[in-house]
PDB file of C-alpha atoms in Angstrom:
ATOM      1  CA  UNK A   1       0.000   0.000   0.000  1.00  0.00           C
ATOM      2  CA  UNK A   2       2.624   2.605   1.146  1.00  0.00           C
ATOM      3  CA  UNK A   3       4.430   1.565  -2.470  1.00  0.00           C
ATOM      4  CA  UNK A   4       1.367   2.095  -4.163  1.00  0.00           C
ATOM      5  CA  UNK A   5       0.933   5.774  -2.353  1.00  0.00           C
ATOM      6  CA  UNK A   6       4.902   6.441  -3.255  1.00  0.00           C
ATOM      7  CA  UNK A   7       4.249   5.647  -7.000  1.00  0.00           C
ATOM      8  CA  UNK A   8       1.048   7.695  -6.957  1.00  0.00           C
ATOM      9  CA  UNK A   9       2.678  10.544  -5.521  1.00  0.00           C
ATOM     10  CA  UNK A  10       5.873  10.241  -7.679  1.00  0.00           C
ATOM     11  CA  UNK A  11       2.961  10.735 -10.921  1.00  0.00           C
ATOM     12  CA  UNK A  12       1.327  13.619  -9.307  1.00  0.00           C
ATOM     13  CA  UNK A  13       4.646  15.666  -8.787  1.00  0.00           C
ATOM     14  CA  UNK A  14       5.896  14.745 -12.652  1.00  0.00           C
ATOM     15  CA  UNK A  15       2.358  15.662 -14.309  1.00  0.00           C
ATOM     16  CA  UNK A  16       2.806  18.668 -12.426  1.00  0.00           C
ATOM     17  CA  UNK A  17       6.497  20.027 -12.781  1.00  0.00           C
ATOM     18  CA  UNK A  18       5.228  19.382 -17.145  1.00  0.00           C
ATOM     19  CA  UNK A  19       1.806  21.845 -16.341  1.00  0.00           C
ATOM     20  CA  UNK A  20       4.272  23.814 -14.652  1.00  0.00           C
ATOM     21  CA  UNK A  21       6.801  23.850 -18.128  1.00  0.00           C
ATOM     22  CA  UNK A  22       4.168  24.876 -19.979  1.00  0.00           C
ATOM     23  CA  UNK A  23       3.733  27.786 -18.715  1.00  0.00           C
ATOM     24  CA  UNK A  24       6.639  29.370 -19.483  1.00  0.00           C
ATOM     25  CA  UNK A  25       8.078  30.184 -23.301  1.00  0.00           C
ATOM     26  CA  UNK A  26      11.286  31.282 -24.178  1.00  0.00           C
ATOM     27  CA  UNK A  27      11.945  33.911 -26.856  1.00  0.00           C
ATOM     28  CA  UNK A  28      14.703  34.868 -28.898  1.00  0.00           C
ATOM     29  CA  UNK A  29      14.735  37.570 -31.563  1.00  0.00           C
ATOM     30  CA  UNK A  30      17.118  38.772 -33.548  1.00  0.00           C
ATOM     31  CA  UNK A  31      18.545  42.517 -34.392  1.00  0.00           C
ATOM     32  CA  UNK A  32      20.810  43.684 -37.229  1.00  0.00           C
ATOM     33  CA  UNK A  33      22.325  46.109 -38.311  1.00  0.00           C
ATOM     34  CA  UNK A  34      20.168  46.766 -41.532  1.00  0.00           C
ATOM     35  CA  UNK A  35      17.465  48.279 -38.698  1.00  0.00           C
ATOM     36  CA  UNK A  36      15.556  44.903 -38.677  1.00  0.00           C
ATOM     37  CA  UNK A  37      13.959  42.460 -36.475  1.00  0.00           C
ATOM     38  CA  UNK A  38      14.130  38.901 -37.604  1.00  0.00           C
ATOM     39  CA  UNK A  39      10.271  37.820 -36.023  1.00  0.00           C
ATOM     40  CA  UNK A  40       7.278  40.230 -36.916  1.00  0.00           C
ATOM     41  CA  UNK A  41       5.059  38.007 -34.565  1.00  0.00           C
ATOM     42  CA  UNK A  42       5.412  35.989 -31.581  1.00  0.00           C
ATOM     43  CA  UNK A  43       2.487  34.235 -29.966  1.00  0.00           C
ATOM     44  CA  UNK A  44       2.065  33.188 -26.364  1.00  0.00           C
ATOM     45  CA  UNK A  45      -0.750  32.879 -24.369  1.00  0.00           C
ATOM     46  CA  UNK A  46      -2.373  35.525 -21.373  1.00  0.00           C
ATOM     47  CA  UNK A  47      -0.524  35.079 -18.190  1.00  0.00           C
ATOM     48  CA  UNK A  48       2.038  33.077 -19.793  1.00  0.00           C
ATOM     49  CA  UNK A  49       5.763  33.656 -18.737  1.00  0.00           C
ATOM     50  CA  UNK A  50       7.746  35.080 -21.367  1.00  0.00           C
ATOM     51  CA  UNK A  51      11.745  34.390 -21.352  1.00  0.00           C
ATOM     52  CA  UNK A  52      12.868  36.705 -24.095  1.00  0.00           C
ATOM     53  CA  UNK A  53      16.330  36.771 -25.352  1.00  0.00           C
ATOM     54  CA  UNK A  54      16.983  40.124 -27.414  1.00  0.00           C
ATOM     55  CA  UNK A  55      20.513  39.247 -29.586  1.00  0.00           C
ATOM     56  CA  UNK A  56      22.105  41.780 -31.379  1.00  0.00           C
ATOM     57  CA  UNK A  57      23.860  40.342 -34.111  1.00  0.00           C
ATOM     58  CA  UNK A  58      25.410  42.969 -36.221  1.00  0.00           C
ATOM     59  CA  UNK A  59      28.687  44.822 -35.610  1.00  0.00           C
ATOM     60  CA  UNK A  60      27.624  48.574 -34.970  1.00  0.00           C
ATOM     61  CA  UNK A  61      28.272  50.121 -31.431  1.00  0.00           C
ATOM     62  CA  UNK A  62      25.092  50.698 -29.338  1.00  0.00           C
ATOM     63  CA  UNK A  63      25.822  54.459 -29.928  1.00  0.00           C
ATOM     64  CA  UNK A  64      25.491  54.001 -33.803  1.00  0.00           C
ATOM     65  CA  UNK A  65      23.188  51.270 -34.362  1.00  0.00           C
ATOM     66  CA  UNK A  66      22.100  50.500 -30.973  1.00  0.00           C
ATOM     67  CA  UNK A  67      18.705  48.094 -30.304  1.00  0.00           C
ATOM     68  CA  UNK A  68      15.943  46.959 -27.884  1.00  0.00           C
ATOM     69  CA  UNK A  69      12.734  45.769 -27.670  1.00  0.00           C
ATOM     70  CA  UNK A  70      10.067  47.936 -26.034  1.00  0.00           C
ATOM     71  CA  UNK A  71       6.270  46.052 -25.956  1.00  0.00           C
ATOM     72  CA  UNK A  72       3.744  48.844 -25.910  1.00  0.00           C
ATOM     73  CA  UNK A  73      -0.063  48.533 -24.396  1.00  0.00           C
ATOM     74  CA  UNK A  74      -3.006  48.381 -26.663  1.00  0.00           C
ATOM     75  CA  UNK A  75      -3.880  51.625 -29.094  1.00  0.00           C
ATOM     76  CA  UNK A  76      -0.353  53.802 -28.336  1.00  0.00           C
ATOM     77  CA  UNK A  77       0.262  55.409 -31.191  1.00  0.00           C
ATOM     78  CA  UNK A  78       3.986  54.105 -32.690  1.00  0.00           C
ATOM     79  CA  UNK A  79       5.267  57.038 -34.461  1.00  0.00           C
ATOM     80  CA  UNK A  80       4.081  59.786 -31.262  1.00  0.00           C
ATOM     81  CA  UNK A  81       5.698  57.154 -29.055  1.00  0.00           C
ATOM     82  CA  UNK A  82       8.774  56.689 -31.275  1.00  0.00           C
ATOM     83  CA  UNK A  83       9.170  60.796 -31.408  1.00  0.00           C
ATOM     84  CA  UNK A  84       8.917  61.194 -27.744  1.00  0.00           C
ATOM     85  CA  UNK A  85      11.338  58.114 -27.295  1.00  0.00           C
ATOM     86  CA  UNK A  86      14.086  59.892 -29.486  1.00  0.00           C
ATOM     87  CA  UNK A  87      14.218  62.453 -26.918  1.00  0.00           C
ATOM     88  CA  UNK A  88      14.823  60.457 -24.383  1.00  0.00           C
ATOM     89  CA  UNK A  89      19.076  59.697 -24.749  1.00  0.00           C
ATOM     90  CA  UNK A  90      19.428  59.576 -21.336  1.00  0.00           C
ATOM     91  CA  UNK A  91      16.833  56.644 -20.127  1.00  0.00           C
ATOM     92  CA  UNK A  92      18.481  54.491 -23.565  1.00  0.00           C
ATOM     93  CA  UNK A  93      15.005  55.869 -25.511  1.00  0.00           C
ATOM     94  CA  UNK A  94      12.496  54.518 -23.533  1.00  0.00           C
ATOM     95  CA  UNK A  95      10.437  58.063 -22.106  1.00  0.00           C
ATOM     96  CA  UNK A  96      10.679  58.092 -18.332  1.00  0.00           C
ATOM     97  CA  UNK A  97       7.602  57.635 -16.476  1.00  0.00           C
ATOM     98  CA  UNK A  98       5.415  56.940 -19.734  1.00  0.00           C
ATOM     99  CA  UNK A  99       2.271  54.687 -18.872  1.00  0.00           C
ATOM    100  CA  UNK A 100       2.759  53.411 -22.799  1.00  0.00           C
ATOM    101  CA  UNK A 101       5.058  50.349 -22.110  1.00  0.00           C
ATOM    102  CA  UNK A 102       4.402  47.068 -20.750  1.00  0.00           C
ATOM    103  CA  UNK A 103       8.023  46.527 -20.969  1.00  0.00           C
ATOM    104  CA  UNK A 104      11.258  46.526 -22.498  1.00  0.00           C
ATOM    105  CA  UNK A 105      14.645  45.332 -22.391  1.00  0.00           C
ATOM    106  CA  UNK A 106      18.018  47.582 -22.082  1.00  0.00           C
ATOM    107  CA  UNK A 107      19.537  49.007 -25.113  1.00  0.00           C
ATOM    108  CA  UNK A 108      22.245  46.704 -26.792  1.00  0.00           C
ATOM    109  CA  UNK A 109      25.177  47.414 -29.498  1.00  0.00           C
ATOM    110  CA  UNK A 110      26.171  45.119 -31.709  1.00  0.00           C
ATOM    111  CA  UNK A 111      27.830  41.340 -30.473  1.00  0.00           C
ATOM    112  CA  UNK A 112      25.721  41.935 -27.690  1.00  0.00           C
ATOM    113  CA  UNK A 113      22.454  40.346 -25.530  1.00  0.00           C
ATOM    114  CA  UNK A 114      19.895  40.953 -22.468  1.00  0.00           C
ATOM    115  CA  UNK A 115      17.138  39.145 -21.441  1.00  0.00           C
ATOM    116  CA  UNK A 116      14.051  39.903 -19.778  1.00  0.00           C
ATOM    117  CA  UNK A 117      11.405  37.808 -18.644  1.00  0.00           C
ATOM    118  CA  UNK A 118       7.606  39.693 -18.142  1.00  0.00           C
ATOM    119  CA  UNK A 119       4.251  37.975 -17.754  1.00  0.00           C
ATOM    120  CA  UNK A 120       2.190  37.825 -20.776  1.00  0.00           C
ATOM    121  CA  UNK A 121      -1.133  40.580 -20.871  1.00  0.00           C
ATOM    122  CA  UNK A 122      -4.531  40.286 -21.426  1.00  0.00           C
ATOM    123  CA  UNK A 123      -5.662  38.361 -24.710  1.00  0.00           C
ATOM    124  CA  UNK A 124      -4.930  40.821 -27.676  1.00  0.00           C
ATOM    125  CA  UNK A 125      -2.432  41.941 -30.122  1.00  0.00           C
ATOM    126  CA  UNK A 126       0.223  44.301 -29.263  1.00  0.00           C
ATOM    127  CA  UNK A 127       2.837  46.220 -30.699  1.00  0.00           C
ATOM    128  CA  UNK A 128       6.506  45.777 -30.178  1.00  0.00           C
ATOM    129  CA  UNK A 129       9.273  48.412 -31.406  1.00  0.00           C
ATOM    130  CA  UNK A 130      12.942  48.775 -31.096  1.00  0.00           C
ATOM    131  CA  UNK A 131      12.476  53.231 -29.834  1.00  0.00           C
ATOM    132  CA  UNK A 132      16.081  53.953 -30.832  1.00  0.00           C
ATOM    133  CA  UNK A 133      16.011  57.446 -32.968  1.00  0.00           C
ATOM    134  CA  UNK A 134      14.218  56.680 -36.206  1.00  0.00           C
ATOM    135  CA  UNK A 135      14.149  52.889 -35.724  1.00  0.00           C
ATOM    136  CA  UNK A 136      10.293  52.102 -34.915  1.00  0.00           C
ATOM    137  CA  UNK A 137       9.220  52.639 -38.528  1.00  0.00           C
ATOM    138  CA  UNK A 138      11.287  49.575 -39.621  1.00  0.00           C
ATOM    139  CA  UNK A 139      11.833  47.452 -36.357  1.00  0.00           C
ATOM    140  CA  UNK A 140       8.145  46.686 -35.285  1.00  0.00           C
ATOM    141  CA  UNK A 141       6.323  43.452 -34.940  1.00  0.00           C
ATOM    142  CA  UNK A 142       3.199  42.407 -33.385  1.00  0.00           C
ATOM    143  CA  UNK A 143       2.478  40.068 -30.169  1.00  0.00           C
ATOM    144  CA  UNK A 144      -0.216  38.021 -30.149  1.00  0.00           C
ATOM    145  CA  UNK A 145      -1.299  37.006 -26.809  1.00  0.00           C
ATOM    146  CA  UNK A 146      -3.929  34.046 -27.213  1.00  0.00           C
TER     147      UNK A 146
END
Protein backbone atom coordinates (compact mmCIF):
# COMPACT_ATOMS: atom_id res chain seq x y z
CA UNK A 1 0.00 0.00 0.00
CA UNK A 2 2.62 2.61 1.15
CA UNK A 3 4.43 1.56 -2.47
CA UNK A 4 1.37 2.09 -4.16
CA UNK A 5 0.93 5.77 -2.35
CA UNK A 6 4.90 6.44 -3.26
CA UNK A 7 4.25 5.65 -7.00
CA UNK A 8 1.05 7.70 -6.96
CA UNK A 9 2.68 10.54 -5.52
CA UNK A 10 5.87 10.24 -7.68
CA UNK A 11 2.96 10.74 -10.92
CA UNK A 12 1.33 13.62 -9.31
CA UNK A 13 4.65 15.67 -8.79
CA UNK A 14 5.90 14.74 -12.65
CA UNK A 15 2.36 15.66 -14.31
CA UNK A 16 2.81 18.67 -12.43
CA UNK A 17 6.50 20.03 -12.78
CA UNK A 18 5.23 19.38 -17.15
CA UNK A 19 1.81 21.85 -16.34
CA UNK A 20 4.27 23.81 -14.65
CA UNK A 21 6.80 23.85 -18.13
CA UNK A 22 4.17 24.88 -19.98
CA UNK A 23 3.73 27.79 -18.72
CA UNK A 24 6.64 29.37 -19.48
CA UNK A 25 8.08 30.18 -23.30
CA UNK A 26 11.29 31.28 -24.18
CA UNK A 27 11.95 33.91 -26.86
CA UNK A 28 14.70 34.87 -28.90
CA UNK A 29 14.73 37.57 -31.56
CA UNK A 30 17.12 38.77 -33.55
CA UNK A 31 18.54 42.52 -34.39
CA UNK A 32 20.81 43.68 -37.23
CA UNK A 33 22.32 46.11 -38.31
CA UNK A 34 20.17 46.77 -41.53
CA UNK A 35 17.46 48.28 -38.70
CA UNK A 36 15.56 44.90 -38.68
CA UNK A 37 13.96 42.46 -36.47
CA UNK A 38 14.13 38.90 -37.60
CA UNK A 39 10.27 37.82 -36.02
CA UNK A 40 7.28 40.23 -36.92
CA UNK A 41 5.06 38.01 -34.56
CA UNK A 42 5.41 35.99 -31.58
CA UNK A 43 2.49 34.23 -29.97
CA UNK A 44 2.07 33.19 -26.36
CA UNK A 45 -0.75 32.88 -24.37
CA UNK A 46 -2.37 35.53 -21.37
CA UNK A 47 -0.52 35.08 -18.19
CA UNK A 48 2.04 33.08 -19.79
CA UNK A 49 5.76 33.66 -18.74
CA UNK A 50 7.75 35.08 -21.37
CA UNK A 51 11.75 34.39 -21.35
CA UNK A 52 12.87 36.71 -24.09
CA UNK A 53 16.33 36.77 -25.35
CA UNK A 54 16.98 40.12 -27.41
CA UNK A 55 20.51 39.25 -29.59
CA UNK A 56 22.11 41.78 -31.38
CA UNK A 57 23.86 40.34 -34.11
CA UNK A 58 25.41 42.97 -36.22
CA UNK A 59 28.69 44.82 -35.61
CA UNK A 60 27.62 48.57 -34.97
CA UNK A 61 28.27 50.12 -31.43
CA UNK A 62 25.09 50.70 -29.34
CA UNK A 63 25.82 54.46 -29.93
CA UNK A 64 25.49 54.00 -33.80
CA UNK A 65 23.19 51.27 -34.36
CA UNK A 66 22.10 50.50 -30.97
CA UNK A 67 18.71 48.09 -30.30
CA UNK A 68 15.94 46.96 -27.88
CA UNK A 69 12.73 45.77 -27.67
CA UNK A 70 10.07 47.94 -26.03
CA UNK A 71 6.27 46.05 -25.96
CA UNK A 72 3.74 48.84 -25.91
CA UNK A 73 -0.06 48.53 -24.40
CA UNK A 74 -3.01 48.38 -26.66
CA UNK A 75 -3.88 51.62 -29.09
CA UNK A 76 -0.35 53.80 -28.34
CA UNK A 77 0.26 55.41 -31.19
CA UNK A 78 3.99 54.11 -32.69
CA UNK A 79 5.27 57.04 -34.46
CA UNK A 80 4.08 59.79 -31.26
CA UNK A 81 5.70 57.15 -29.05
CA UNK A 82 8.77 56.69 -31.27
CA UNK A 83 9.17 60.80 -31.41
CA UNK A 84 8.92 61.19 -27.74
CA UNK A 85 11.34 58.11 -27.29
CA UNK A 86 14.09 59.89 -29.49
CA UNK A 87 14.22 62.45 -26.92
CA UNK A 88 14.82 60.46 -24.38
CA UNK A 89 19.08 59.70 -24.75
CA UNK A 90 19.43 59.58 -21.34
CA UNK A 91 16.83 56.64 -20.13
CA UNK A 92 18.48 54.49 -23.56
CA UNK A 93 15.01 55.87 -25.51
CA UNK A 94 12.50 54.52 -23.53
CA UNK A 95 10.44 58.06 -22.11
CA UNK A 96 10.68 58.09 -18.33
CA UNK A 97 7.60 57.64 -16.48
CA UNK A 98 5.42 56.94 -19.73
CA UNK A 99 2.27 54.69 -18.87
CA UNK A 100 2.76 53.41 -22.80
CA UNK A 101 5.06 50.35 -22.11
CA UNK A 102 4.40 47.07 -20.75
CA UNK A 103 8.02 46.53 -20.97
CA UNK A 104 11.26 46.53 -22.50
CA UNK A 105 14.64 45.33 -22.39
CA UNK A 106 18.02 47.58 -22.08
CA UNK A 107 19.54 49.01 -25.11
CA UNK A 108 22.25 46.70 -26.79
CA UNK A 109 25.18 47.41 -29.50
CA UNK A 110 26.17 45.12 -31.71
CA UNK A 111 27.83 41.34 -30.47
CA UNK A 112 25.72 41.93 -27.69
CA UNK A 113 22.45 40.35 -25.53
CA UNK A 114 19.90 40.95 -22.47
CA UNK A 115 17.14 39.15 -21.44
CA UNK A 116 14.05 39.90 -19.78
CA UNK A 117 11.41 37.81 -18.64
CA UNK A 118 7.61 39.69 -18.14
CA UNK A 119 4.25 37.98 -17.75
CA UNK A 120 2.19 37.82 -20.78
CA UNK A 121 -1.13 40.58 -20.87
CA UNK A 122 -4.53 40.29 -21.43
CA UNK A 123 -5.66 38.36 -24.71
CA UNK A 124 -4.93 40.82 -27.68
CA UNK A 125 -2.43 41.94 -30.12
CA UNK A 126 0.22 44.30 -29.26
CA UNK A 127 2.84 46.22 -30.70
CA UNK A 128 6.51 45.78 -30.18
CA UNK A 129 9.27 48.41 -31.41
CA UNK A 130 12.94 48.78 -31.10
CA UNK A 131 12.48 53.23 -29.83
CA UNK A 132 16.08 53.95 -30.83
CA UNK A 133 16.01 57.45 -32.97
CA UNK A 134 14.22 56.68 -36.21
CA UNK A 135 14.15 52.89 -35.72
CA UNK A 136 10.29 52.10 -34.91
CA UNK A 137 9.22 52.64 -38.53
CA UNK A 138 11.29 49.57 -39.62
CA UNK A 139 11.83 47.45 -36.36
CA UNK A 140 8.14 46.69 -35.29
CA UNK A 141 6.32 43.45 -34.94
CA UNK A 142 3.20 42.41 -33.39
CA UNK A 143 2.48 40.07 -30.17
CA UNK A 144 -0.22 38.02 -30.15
CA UNK A 145 -1.30 37.01 -26.81
CA UNK A 146 -3.93 34.05 -27.21
Amino acid sequence: MRTLFSLLAIFAFAFTTTVQAQDKVEVTIESNDRMQFDLNEIKVEAGQTVVLTLKHVGKLPKAAMGHNWVLLKQGVDIQAFGSAASKAAGNEYVPEGTDDVIVHTKLIGGGQETTIEFTAPAAGTYDYICSFPGHYALMKGKLIVE
